[in-house]
Short mmCIF file of C-alpha atoms and ligand atoms in Angstrom, two decimals:
data_model
loop_
_atom_site.label_atom_id
_atom_site.label_comp_id
_atom_site.label_asym_id
_atom_site.label_seq_id
_atom_site.Cartn_x
_atom_site.Cartn_y
_atom_site.Cartn_z
CA MET A 83 -3.60 45.44 80.81
CA SER A 84 -1.59 45.32 77.90
CA THR A 85 1.25 47.64 77.07
CA LEU A 86 0.47 51.23 75.69
CA ALA A 87 0.38 51.18 71.86
CA LEU A 88 2.75 54.09 72.03
CA CYS A 89 5.34 51.55 73.27
CA GLY A 90 4.49 48.89 71.01
CA GLY A 91 1.53 47.34 72.54
CA GLU A 92 -1.75 46.52 70.69
CA LYS A 93 -4.11 49.46 69.85
CA THR A 94 -7.33 49.58 71.75
CA VAL A 95 -9.77 50.82 69.14
CA THR A 96 -10.63 48.25 66.51
CA ALA A 97 -14.23 48.91 65.82
CA PRO A 98 -14.84 50.22 62.30
CA PHE A 99 -15.61 54.09 61.86
CA PRO A 100 -18.77 55.05 60.40
CA HIS A 101 -18.68 56.23 56.86
CA TRP A 102 -20.10 59.76 55.90
CA PRO A 103 -21.96 60.77 53.82
CA ARG A 104 -24.42 58.12 53.55
CA VAL A 105 -27.13 57.94 50.92
CA GLU A 106 -30.17 55.66 51.70
CA PRO A 107 -31.50 53.41 48.82
CA ALA A 108 -34.80 55.73 48.64
CA GLU A 109 -32.42 58.82 47.95
CA ILE A 110 -30.59 56.72 45.17
CA ASP A 111 -34.05 56.01 43.72
CA ALA A 112 -35.25 59.39 43.95
CA VAL A 113 -32.04 60.55 41.85
CA VAL A 114 -32.64 57.93 39.19
CA GLU A 115 -36.15 58.97 39.03
CA ALA A 116 -35.25 62.63 38.64
CA LEU A 117 -32.84 61.78 36.20
CA GLY A 118 -35.73 60.06 34.09
CA LYS A 119 -38.04 62.93 34.43
CA SER A 120 -35.44 65.38 33.04
CA ALA A 121 -36.37 63.84 29.55
CA THR A 122 -39.60 65.89 29.74
CA ASP A 123 -38.75 68.51 32.23
CA TRP A 124 -35.41 70.37 32.13
CA GLN A 125 -35.75 71.56 35.60
CA TYR A 126 -34.53 68.32 36.79
CA LEU A 127 -31.18 69.21 35.39
CA CYS A 128 -31.19 72.92 35.49
CA SER A 129 -32.16 75.22 38.43
CA ALA A 130 -31.80 78.44 36.45
CA ALA A 131 -35.52 79.23 36.65
CA GLY A 132 -35.62 78.05 40.41
CA GLY A 133 -38.83 75.68 39.94
CA GLY A 134 -38.89 71.85 40.03
CA PRO A 135 -37.08 69.83 42.66
CA THR A 136 -35.09 73.19 43.72
CA ALA A 137 -38.31 74.97 44.53
CA GLU A 138 -39.83 71.81 46.12
CA PHE A 139 -36.72 71.52 48.35
CA GLU A 140 -36.59 75.09 49.24
CA GLN A 141 -40.28 75.10 50.49
CA ALA A 142 -39.79 72.24 52.45
CA PHE A 143 -36.48 73.33 54.17
CA ALA A 144 -37.95 76.63 54.84
CA ALA A 145 -40.96 75.13 56.62
CA PHE A 146 -38.99 72.65 58.54
CA MET A 147 -36.58 75.48 59.78
CA GLY A 148 -39.61 77.99 60.30
CA SER A 149 -38.50 80.58 58.20
CA PRO A 150 -40.52 82.49 55.44
CA HIS A 151 -38.04 82.11 52.83
CA ALA A 152 -35.20 79.54 51.48
CA MET A 153 -33.10 79.99 48.28
CA CYS A 154 -30.75 77.21 47.20
CA THR A 155 -27.17 77.87 46.48
CA SER A 156 -23.96 75.99 45.27
CA GLY A 157 -22.69 75.88 48.75
CA GLY A 158 -22.58 77.32 52.20
CA GLY A 159 -19.75 79.82 51.20
CA PRO A 160 -21.86 81.29 48.24
CA ALA A 161 -24.73 81.55 50.76
CA LEU A 162 -22.68 83.47 52.98
CA HIS A 163 -21.49 85.76 50.33
CA ILE A 164 -24.94 86.40 48.99
CA ALA A 165 -26.00 87.02 52.51
CA VAL A 166 -23.39 89.64 53.13
CA MET A 167 -24.33 91.39 50.00
CA ALA A 168 -27.94 91.22 50.57
CA ALA A 169 -27.51 92.78 54.00
CA GLY A 170 -26.22 95.85 52.19
CA VAL A 171 -22.65 95.52 53.15
CA GLN A 172 -20.78 97.60 50.97
CA ALA A 173 -17.03 97.98 50.32
CA GLY A 174 -15.01 99.48 53.32
CA ASP A 175 -17.91 98.60 55.84
CA GLU A 176 -16.93 96.63 58.82
CA VAL A 177 -18.35 93.28 59.68
CA ILE A 178 -17.93 91.48 63.13
CA CYS A 179 -16.41 88.16 62.42
CA SER A 180 -15.43 85.16 64.82
CA PRO A 181 -11.61 84.39 64.75
CA TYR A 182 -12.25 80.90 65.57
CA THR A 183 -13.94 79.24 62.66
CA TRP A 184 -13.56 77.85 59.23
CA GLY A 185 -12.23 80.52 57.07
CA GLN A 186 -15.35 80.81 54.71
CA SER A 187 -17.12 82.35 57.64
CA VAL A 188 -14.95 85.39 57.07
CA SER A 189 -14.05 85.09 53.21
CA CYS A 190 -17.59 86.18 52.49
CA VAL A 191 -16.73 89.69 53.93
CA LEU A 192 -13.55 89.84 52.20
CA GLN A 193 -15.32 88.84 48.79
CA GLN A 194 -17.41 91.98 49.37
CA CYS A 195 -14.18 94.05 49.88
CA ALA A 196 -15.37 94.68 53.37
CA ILE A 197 -13.25 94.72 56.48
CA PRO A 198 -13.49 91.90 59.40
CA VAL A 199 -13.12 93.01 62.67
CA PHE A 200 -12.77 90.11 65.11
CA ALA A 201 -14.68 89.81 68.39
CA ASP A 202 -13.44 87.08 70.94
CA ILE A 203 -15.30 83.89 71.56
CA ASP A 204 -16.80 82.45 74.77
CA SER A 205 -14.18 79.73 75.97
CA ASP A 206 -16.88 77.21 76.87
CA THR A 207 -19.05 77.32 73.61
CA TYR A 208 -16.31 78.60 71.25
CA THR A 209 -18.88 80.98 69.51
CA LEU A 210 -19.01 84.83 69.61
CA ASP A 211 -18.99 86.45 73.08
CA PRO A 212 -21.83 89.28 72.80
CA VAL A 213 -19.86 91.34 75.29
CA SER A 214 -16.80 91.35 73.08
CA VAL A 215 -19.00 91.94 69.91
CA GLU A 216 -20.61 94.87 71.36
CA SER A 217 -17.15 96.63 72.25
CA CYS A 218 -16.12 96.05 68.44
CA ILE A 219 -19.13 98.14 67.06
CA THR A 220 -18.08 101.20 65.52
CA GLU A 221 -20.13 103.86 63.37
CA HIS A 222 -18.73 101.82 60.16
CA THR A 223 -19.97 98.40 61.37
CA ARG A 224 -22.80 97.08 59.03
CA ALA A 225 -23.31 93.49 60.15
CA ILE A 226 -22.36 90.62 62.51
CA VAL A 227 -21.68 86.99 61.35
CA ALA A 228 -22.28 84.34 63.98
CA VAL A 229 -21.16 80.92 63.53
CA HIS A 230 -22.79 78.03 65.16
CA LEU A 231 -19.53 76.48 65.32
CA TYR A 232 -19.28 72.51 65.58
CA GLY A 233 -23.04 72.23 65.63
CA HIS A 234 -23.29 74.23 69.01
CA PRO A 235 -25.75 77.22 68.73
CA ALA A 236 -24.03 80.70 69.18
CA GLU A 237 -25.62 83.23 71.50
CA ALA A 238 -28.15 84.16 68.88
CA THR A 239 -30.79 85.71 71.21
CA ALA A 240 -28.20 88.06 72.63
CA LEU A 241 -26.79 88.80 69.04
CA ARG A 242 -30.24 89.50 67.65
CA ALA A 243 -30.80 91.97 70.59
CA LEU A 244 -27.43 93.73 69.74
CA ALA A 245 -28.19 93.87 66.09
CA ASP A 246 -31.56 95.43 66.67
CA ASP A 247 -30.03 98.05 69.17
CA TYR A 248 -27.52 98.99 66.72
CA GLY A 249 -29.05 98.79 63.50
CA LEU A 250 -26.97 95.95 62.16
CA ALA A 251 -27.67 92.84 60.11
CA LEU A 252 -27.13 89.54 61.72
CA ILE A 253 -26.06 86.74 59.57
CA GLU A 254 -25.82 83.20 60.80
CA ASP A 255 -23.38 80.66 59.37
CA CYS A 256 -25.17 77.58 60.09
CA ALA A 257 -22.87 75.29 57.98
CA GLN A 258 -22.10 73.17 60.93
CA ALA A 259 -25.30 73.18 62.58
CA THR A 260 -28.12 72.17 60.26
CA GLY A 261 -31.04 71.34 62.71
CA ALA A 262 -29.43 72.89 65.79
CA ALA A 263 -31.77 74.88 67.97
CA LEU A 264 -31.58 77.47 70.69
CA ASP A 265 -34.59 77.17 73.08
CA GLY A 266 -36.50 75.29 70.59
CA GLN A 267 -35.91 77.73 67.72
CA ARG A 268 -34.09 76.63 64.94
CA VAL A 269 -30.65 78.13 64.19
CA GLY A 270 -30.86 80.31 60.77
CA THR A 271 -33.90 81.85 61.87
CA PHE A 272 -32.66 84.55 64.41
CA GLY A 273 -30.66 86.24 61.70
CA ASP A 274 -31.45 88.51 58.82
CA PHE A 275 -29.94 85.61 56.92
CA GLY A 276 -29.28 81.92 57.72
CA CYS A 277 -26.58 80.22 55.65
CA PHE A 278 -26.53 76.48 55.45
CA SER A 279 -24.16 74.05 53.69
CA ILE A 280 -25.29 70.55 52.22
CA GLY A 281 -21.79 69.73 51.35
CA ASP A 282 -20.62 66.02 51.92
CA GLY A 283 -19.42 66.50 55.69
CA LYS A 284 -22.37 68.36 57.08
CA GLN A 285 -25.47 66.86 59.07
CA MET A 286 -27.48 66.48 55.84
CA ILE A 287 -26.03 66.43 52.51
CA GLY A 288 -26.93 66.91 48.77
CA GLY A 289 -23.22 66.23 47.82
CA GLU A 290 -22.52 69.83 47.12
CA GLY A 291 -24.72 72.62 47.75
CA GLY A 292 -26.24 75.22 50.27
CA VAL A 293 -29.30 77.01 51.40
CA LEU A 294 -29.87 80.57 52.34
CA LEU A 295 -32.76 81.57 54.67
CA CYS A 296 -34.26 84.98 54.58
CA ARG A 297 -36.08 86.65 57.40
CA ASP A 298 -37.89 89.14 55.02
CA GLU A 299 -39.28 89.41 51.65
CA ARG A 300 -36.70 92.20 50.93
CA GLY A 301 -33.74 90.39 51.88
CA TYR A 302 -35.13 87.21 49.64
CA GLN A 303 -35.35 89.53 46.58
CA LEU A 304 -32.05 90.91 47.15
CA ALA A 305 -30.57 87.54 47.53
CA ASN A 306 -32.25 86.36 44.15
CA ALA A 307 -31.11 89.56 42.46
CA PHE A 308 -27.38 88.89 43.28
CA GLY A 309 -27.01 85.29 43.14
CA GLN A 310 -29.61 83.78 40.72
CA HIS A 311 -30.19 83.57 37.04
CA PRO A 312 -32.38 86.05 35.26
CA ALA A 313 -35.06 83.42 34.48
CA ARG A 314 -35.58 82.96 38.19
CA GLN A 315 -35.31 86.68 39.07
CA SER A 316 -38.08 87.31 36.54
CA HIS A 317 -40.56 85.95 38.65
CA GLN A 318 -39.10 86.22 42.10
CA VAL A 319 -37.89 89.77 42.07
CA THR A 320 -40.91 92.04 42.27
CA ASP A 321 -39.81 95.24 43.64
CA PRO A 322 -39.60 97.88 40.76
CA GLU A 323 -36.34 99.36 41.75
CA LEU A 324 -34.62 95.90 41.82
CA ARG A 325 -36.28 94.83 38.52
CA ARG A 326 -34.57 97.87 36.85
CA TYR A 327 -31.32 96.43 37.70
CA MET A 328 -32.21 92.74 36.91
CA ASP A 329 -29.51 91.42 34.76
CA SER A 330 -27.06 88.65 33.91
CA LEU A 331 -24.41 90.53 35.87
CA ILE A 332 -24.76 88.10 38.75
CA TYR A 333 -22.98 85.56 40.80
CA THR A 334 -23.66 81.91 39.31
CA TYR A 335 -24.36 80.48 42.88
CA ARG A 336 -27.27 78.13 41.93
CA ILE A 337 -27.72 74.56 43.09
CA HIS A 338 -27.70 71.51 40.89
CA PRO A 339 -31.27 70.27 41.08
CA LEU A 340 -30.02 66.70 41.66
CA ALA A 341 -28.44 67.85 44.97
CA ALA A 342 -31.87 69.18 46.03
CA VAL A 343 -33.35 65.91 45.22
CA ILE A 344 -30.80 64.20 47.47
CA ALA A 345 -31.33 66.71 50.08
CA MET A 346 -35.11 66.30 50.04
CA GLY A 347 -34.68 62.76 50.90
CA GLN A 348 -32.33 63.50 53.94
CA LEU A 349 -34.57 66.15 55.39
CA PRO A 350 -37.13 64.10 56.92
CA ARG A 351 -34.47 62.02 58.61
CA LEU A 352 -32.56 64.96 60.01
CA ASP A 353 -33.80 65.43 63.37
CA THR A 354 -33.47 61.51 63.81
CA MET A 355 -30.13 61.46 62.79
CA ASN A 356 -29.21 64.44 64.87
CA GLY A 357 -30.84 62.87 67.91
CA GLU A 358 -28.59 59.59 67.40
CA ARG A 359 -25.47 61.96 67.19
CA ASP A 360 -26.36 63.51 70.33
CA ALA A 361 -26.88 60.13 72.09
CA ASN A 362 -23.47 58.91 70.72
CA HIS A 363 -21.64 62.12 71.62
CA ARG A 364 -23.23 62.30 75.06
CA ARG A 365 -21.98 58.81 75.84
CA LEU A 366 -18.65 59.88 74.91
CA SER A 367 -18.71 63.05 77.18
CA ALA A 368 -20.08 61.02 80.02
CA GLY A 369 -17.27 58.55 79.86
CA LEU A 370 -14.45 61.27 79.67
CA ALA A 371 -15.75 63.56 82.48
CA GLY A 372 -13.38 63.04 85.16
CA LEU A 373 -10.60 61.78 83.24
CA PRO A 374 -7.24 63.51 83.54
CA GLY A 375 -6.22 65.87 80.98
CA ILE A 376 -9.29 66.39 79.02
CA ARG A 377 -12.62 68.37 79.35
CA PRO A 378 -15.58 67.37 77.04
CA PRO A 379 -17.24 70.18 75.23
CA LEU A 380 -19.91 71.96 77.17
CA VAL A 381 -23.60 71.66 76.17
CA LYS A 382 -25.29 74.91 77.05
CA GLU A 383 -28.56 74.86 78.67
CA GLY A 384 -31.42 75.24 76.18
CA CYS A 385 -29.18 74.29 73.43
CA THR A 386 -29.72 71.55 70.73
CA HIS A 387 -26.34 70.46 69.84
CA VAL A 388 -26.13 68.71 66.37
CA TRP A 389 -22.35 67.79 66.55
CA HIS A 390 -20.54 68.52 63.53
CA GLN A 391 -17.38 68.13 65.34
CA TYR A 392 -16.33 66.84 68.71
CA SER A 393 -13.95 69.19 70.18
CA PRO A 394 -12.80 68.64 73.89
CA SER A 395 -10.15 70.79 75.65
CA PHE A 396 -7.04 69.71 77.18
CA VAL A 397 -6.41 70.37 80.69
CA PRO A 398 -2.39 70.65 81.21
CA GLU A 399 -2.56 71.21 84.68
CA GLU A 400 -3.96 67.72 85.24
CA VAL A 401 -1.16 65.81 83.28
CA GLU A 402 2.01 67.70 84.36
CA GLY A 403 5.01 66.75 82.28
CA ILE A 404 2.81 65.55 79.29
CA SER A 405 2.44 68.04 76.38
CA ARG A 406 -0.78 68.29 74.46
CA GLU A 407 1.24 66.95 71.66
CA LEU A 408 2.38 63.77 73.49
CA TYR A 409 -1.11 63.48 74.84
CA VAL A 410 -2.66 63.21 71.31
CA ARG A 411 0.14 60.83 70.25
CA ALA A 412 -0.38 58.46 72.86
CA LEU A 413 -4.28 58.33 72.03
CA ALA A 414 -3.63 58.37 68.37
CA ALA A 415 -1.53 55.11 68.82
CA GLU A 416 -4.33 53.56 70.63
CA GLY A 417 -6.55 54.16 67.50
CA VAL A 418 -8.43 57.27 68.87
CA PRO A 419 -8.61 59.83 66.12
CA LEU A 420 -7.48 62.70 68.16
CA SER A 421 -5.80 65.52 66.73
CA LEU A 422 -4.44 68.95 68.07
CA GLY A 423 -7.57 70.63 66.78
CA TYR A 424 -9.60 72.03 63.88
CA VAL A 425 -9.02 75.79 63.61
CA ARG A 426 -5.43 75.73 65.17
CA GLN A 427 -4.74 79.47 64.52
CA PRO A 428 -7.09 82.29 64.76
CA ILE A 429 -8.09 83.71 61.55
CA TYR A 430 -6.50 87.16 62.05
CA LEU A 431 -3.21 85.69 62.77
CA ARG A 432 -3.01 83.95 59.20
CA PRO A 433 -0.69 85.37 56.53
CA SER A 434 -3.59 86.75 54.67
CA PHE A 435 -4.37 89.18 57.44
CA GLN A 436 -1.00 89.77 58.86
CA ASP A 437 0.25 90.91 55.18
CA LYS A 438 -2.92 92.20 54.30
CA ARG A 439 -2.76 90.50 51.06
CA TYR A 440 -5.85 88.38 50.08
CA PHE A 441 -5.63 86.20 47.10
CA LEU A 442 -2.13 87.98 46.83
CA GLY A 443 -3.79 91.40 46.13
CA ARG A 444 -2.27 94.66 47.06
CA GLY A 445 -4.16 95.67 50.11
CA LEU A 446 -7.72 95.17 49.25
CA PRO A 447 -10.06 95.30 50.92
CA TRP A 448 -8.24 96.99 53.79
CA SER A 449 -7.24 99.84 51.68
CA LEU A 450 -10.86 100.82 51.22
CA GLY A 451 -11.53 101.08 55.02
CA TYR A 452 -12.87 104.26 56.63
CA ARG A 453 -10.28 103.73 59.44
CA ARG A 454 -7.01 101.51 59.76
CA VAL A 455 -7.91 98.07 61.00
CA ASP A 456 -4.94 96.01 62.17
CA TYR A 457 -4.77 92.43 63.56
CA ARG A 458 -2.35 91.76 66.51
CA ARG A 459 -1.75 88.77 68.67
CA GLY A 460 -3.61 89.53 71.82
CA ASP A 461 -6.77 90.99 70.08
CA CYS A 462 -8.83 88.00 70.97
CA PRO A 463 -7.12 86.12 74.13
CA ASN A 464 -9.70 83.21 74.29
CA ALA A 465 -9.31 82.34 70.78
CA GLU A 466 -5.68 82.42 71.03
CA GLU A 467 -5.55 80.39 74.19
CA ARG A 468 -7.76 77.81 72.67
CA CYS A 469 -5.66 77.36 69.52
CA ASP A 470 -2.36 77.68 71.33
CA ARG A 471 -2.99 75.45 74.33
CA LEU A 472 -6.28 73.71 74.68
CA GLU A 473 -8.02 72.69 71.44
CA LEU A 474 -8.40 69.15 70.71
CA SER A 475 -10.43 67.27 68.08
CA LEU A 476 -11.66 63.77 67.95
CA GLY A 477 -12.73 62.91 64.48
CA ALA A 478 -16.29 62.19 65.35
CA GLY A 479 -19.36 64.07 63.86
CA PRO A 480 -21.82 63.67 61.33
CA GLY A 481 -21.12 60.03 60.54
CA TRP A 482 -21.90 59.18 64.27
CA ILE A 483 -25.50 57.95 63.60
CA GLY A 484 -27.26 54.90 64.39
CA ASP A 485 -25.77 52.97 67.60
CA GLN A 486 -22.10 53.66 67.96
CA SER A 487 -21.96 52.58 71.41
CA GLU A 488 -19.16 49.79 70.70
CA LEU A 489 -16.96 52.42 69.15
CA VAL A 490 -17.61 54.83 71.78
CA ASP A 491 -16.80 52.33 74.42
CA GLN A 492 -13.42 51.40 72.82
CA ILE A 493 -12.49 54.94 72.62
CA LEU A 494 -13.34 55.48 76.16
CA ALA A 495 -11.24 52.19 77.08
CA ALA A 496 -8.44 53.74 75.20
CA PHE A 497 -8.49 56.94 77.33
CA GLU A 498 -8.60 55.02 80.35
CA LYS A 499 -5.78 52.89 79.45
CA VAL A 500 -3.58 56.10 78.41
CA THR A 501 -4.62 58.19 81.63
CA GLY A 502 -4.10 55.17 83.94
CA ARG A 503 -0.58 54.86 82.75
CA LEU A 504 0.64 58.50 82.53
CA ASP A 505 3.94 57.49 84.30
CA GLU A 506 4.61 55.23 81.22
CA VAL A 507 3.69 58.14 78.99
CA ARG A 508 6.23 60.36 80.69
CA ALA A 509 8.88 57.60 80.65
CA PHE A 510 8.30 57.33 76.98
CA ALA A 511 8.82 60.95 76.39
CA ALA A 512 11.99 60.86 78.77
CA ARG A 513 13.63 58.01 76.62
CA GLU A 514 12.80 60.00 73.36
CA ALA A 515 14.42 63.07 74.31
C1 PLP B 1891 -18.58 74.07 55.50
C2 PLP B 1891 -18.59 75.24 55.96
C3 PLP B 1891 -18.82 76.49 55.01
C4 PLP B 1891 -18.80 76.39 53.59
O1 PLP B 1891 -19.75 75.40 53.14
P1 PLP B 1891 -19.45 75.01 51.58
O2 PLP B 1891 -20.72 74.17 51.39
O3 PLP B 1891 -18.42 73.97 51.41
O4 PLP B 1891 -19.35 76.10 50.74
C5 PLP B 1891 -18.92 77.77 55.67
N1 PLP B 1891 -18.77 77.98 57.00
C6 PLP B 1891 -18.51 76.73 57.97
C7 PLP B 1891 -18.52 76.98 59.23
C8 PLP B 1891 -18.54 75.67 57.36
O5 PLP B 1891 -18.18 74.43 58.05
#
């Protein structure tokens, strides 16, 4: 076997990495056709009234997911913000969040001037632990935001039951999990609201955009009232009280219709693409199982994982004398896109929370709380340990469609090479020290 790339040898991974996003010729044709139609139908360039290709995609997406209502938005973040508003969360209310996620799972709460309270994650699925969630509920709690992180479903059934027991809203952040399912039910349909992104790094794309699923008519009308143009509200908001407040005092969170056209073309392929992602990532996991220093991510029984990210765990006790940094460096040198992780620091340990200065503000939203909420190291031990010691990220994800076995096998060969020569990695570290 050749020298470790870390020590100047050839790198193992030479296969090209798949490009993402990918737009098929039929989707390009559909966009060109839609632009042509805009000469006679303005709804191909403007979604203010919510008709045309926007409505067509909303109906198809809702039917695909098994939800009564879908509303397109300008992104996953906007979908989350509208969900928090439509859930009735008011300034000063508390919302239970995950500390181990992309920040926008939490910024939607801050944007409503509500107070995030962080529950810990399950160490295997990296999603909210329902037991920890229950321990965070106070008389001021109004909602739970559950994140289907990396494409693995959160404990949606247990969280739904908790929300029902305590009279809370359940909001699902499905931005990394379009098409994922728990016991055959698609994520986004367990909560009062399901928030999706069709941004360029997600399972199906429109370029930019998002979709909000609403479990009931009331939520759908509220979402329209807060996040859509009056031209759309006028025919979708029917509740007399809401109509009284129908106005242009809104968030401009509407989608570009051409994004809906692209997404409409991707939707029929979503399950096939997700199945290919699953096959490629399972091949990787099967090969990594048993190699020292790394543990593949778990896929829980009953879960359809859709692989937005591949996040294995470092196992320091199996590679004594080799730090996580060095392990990553040795593999990265071989051409494996391994990094120290995606989240890296629990949300509540970040400066905005420690200093309580969101967008450099003076204490908002915390100053509006009914009680003092502080954020301390030790609050969520599983999330902290994952960030501090265990988290790894292998740059895989949505692009891994089709057959990627050549690339996967080269990545596995690199892992076998490095883990078969750990003494050389240790010697390298000793020389450097
Ligand atoms: C991408 C993402 C969002 C935001 O979606 P945008 O479309 O970029 O606004 C929110 N939450 C999570 C977990 C995400 O990965």
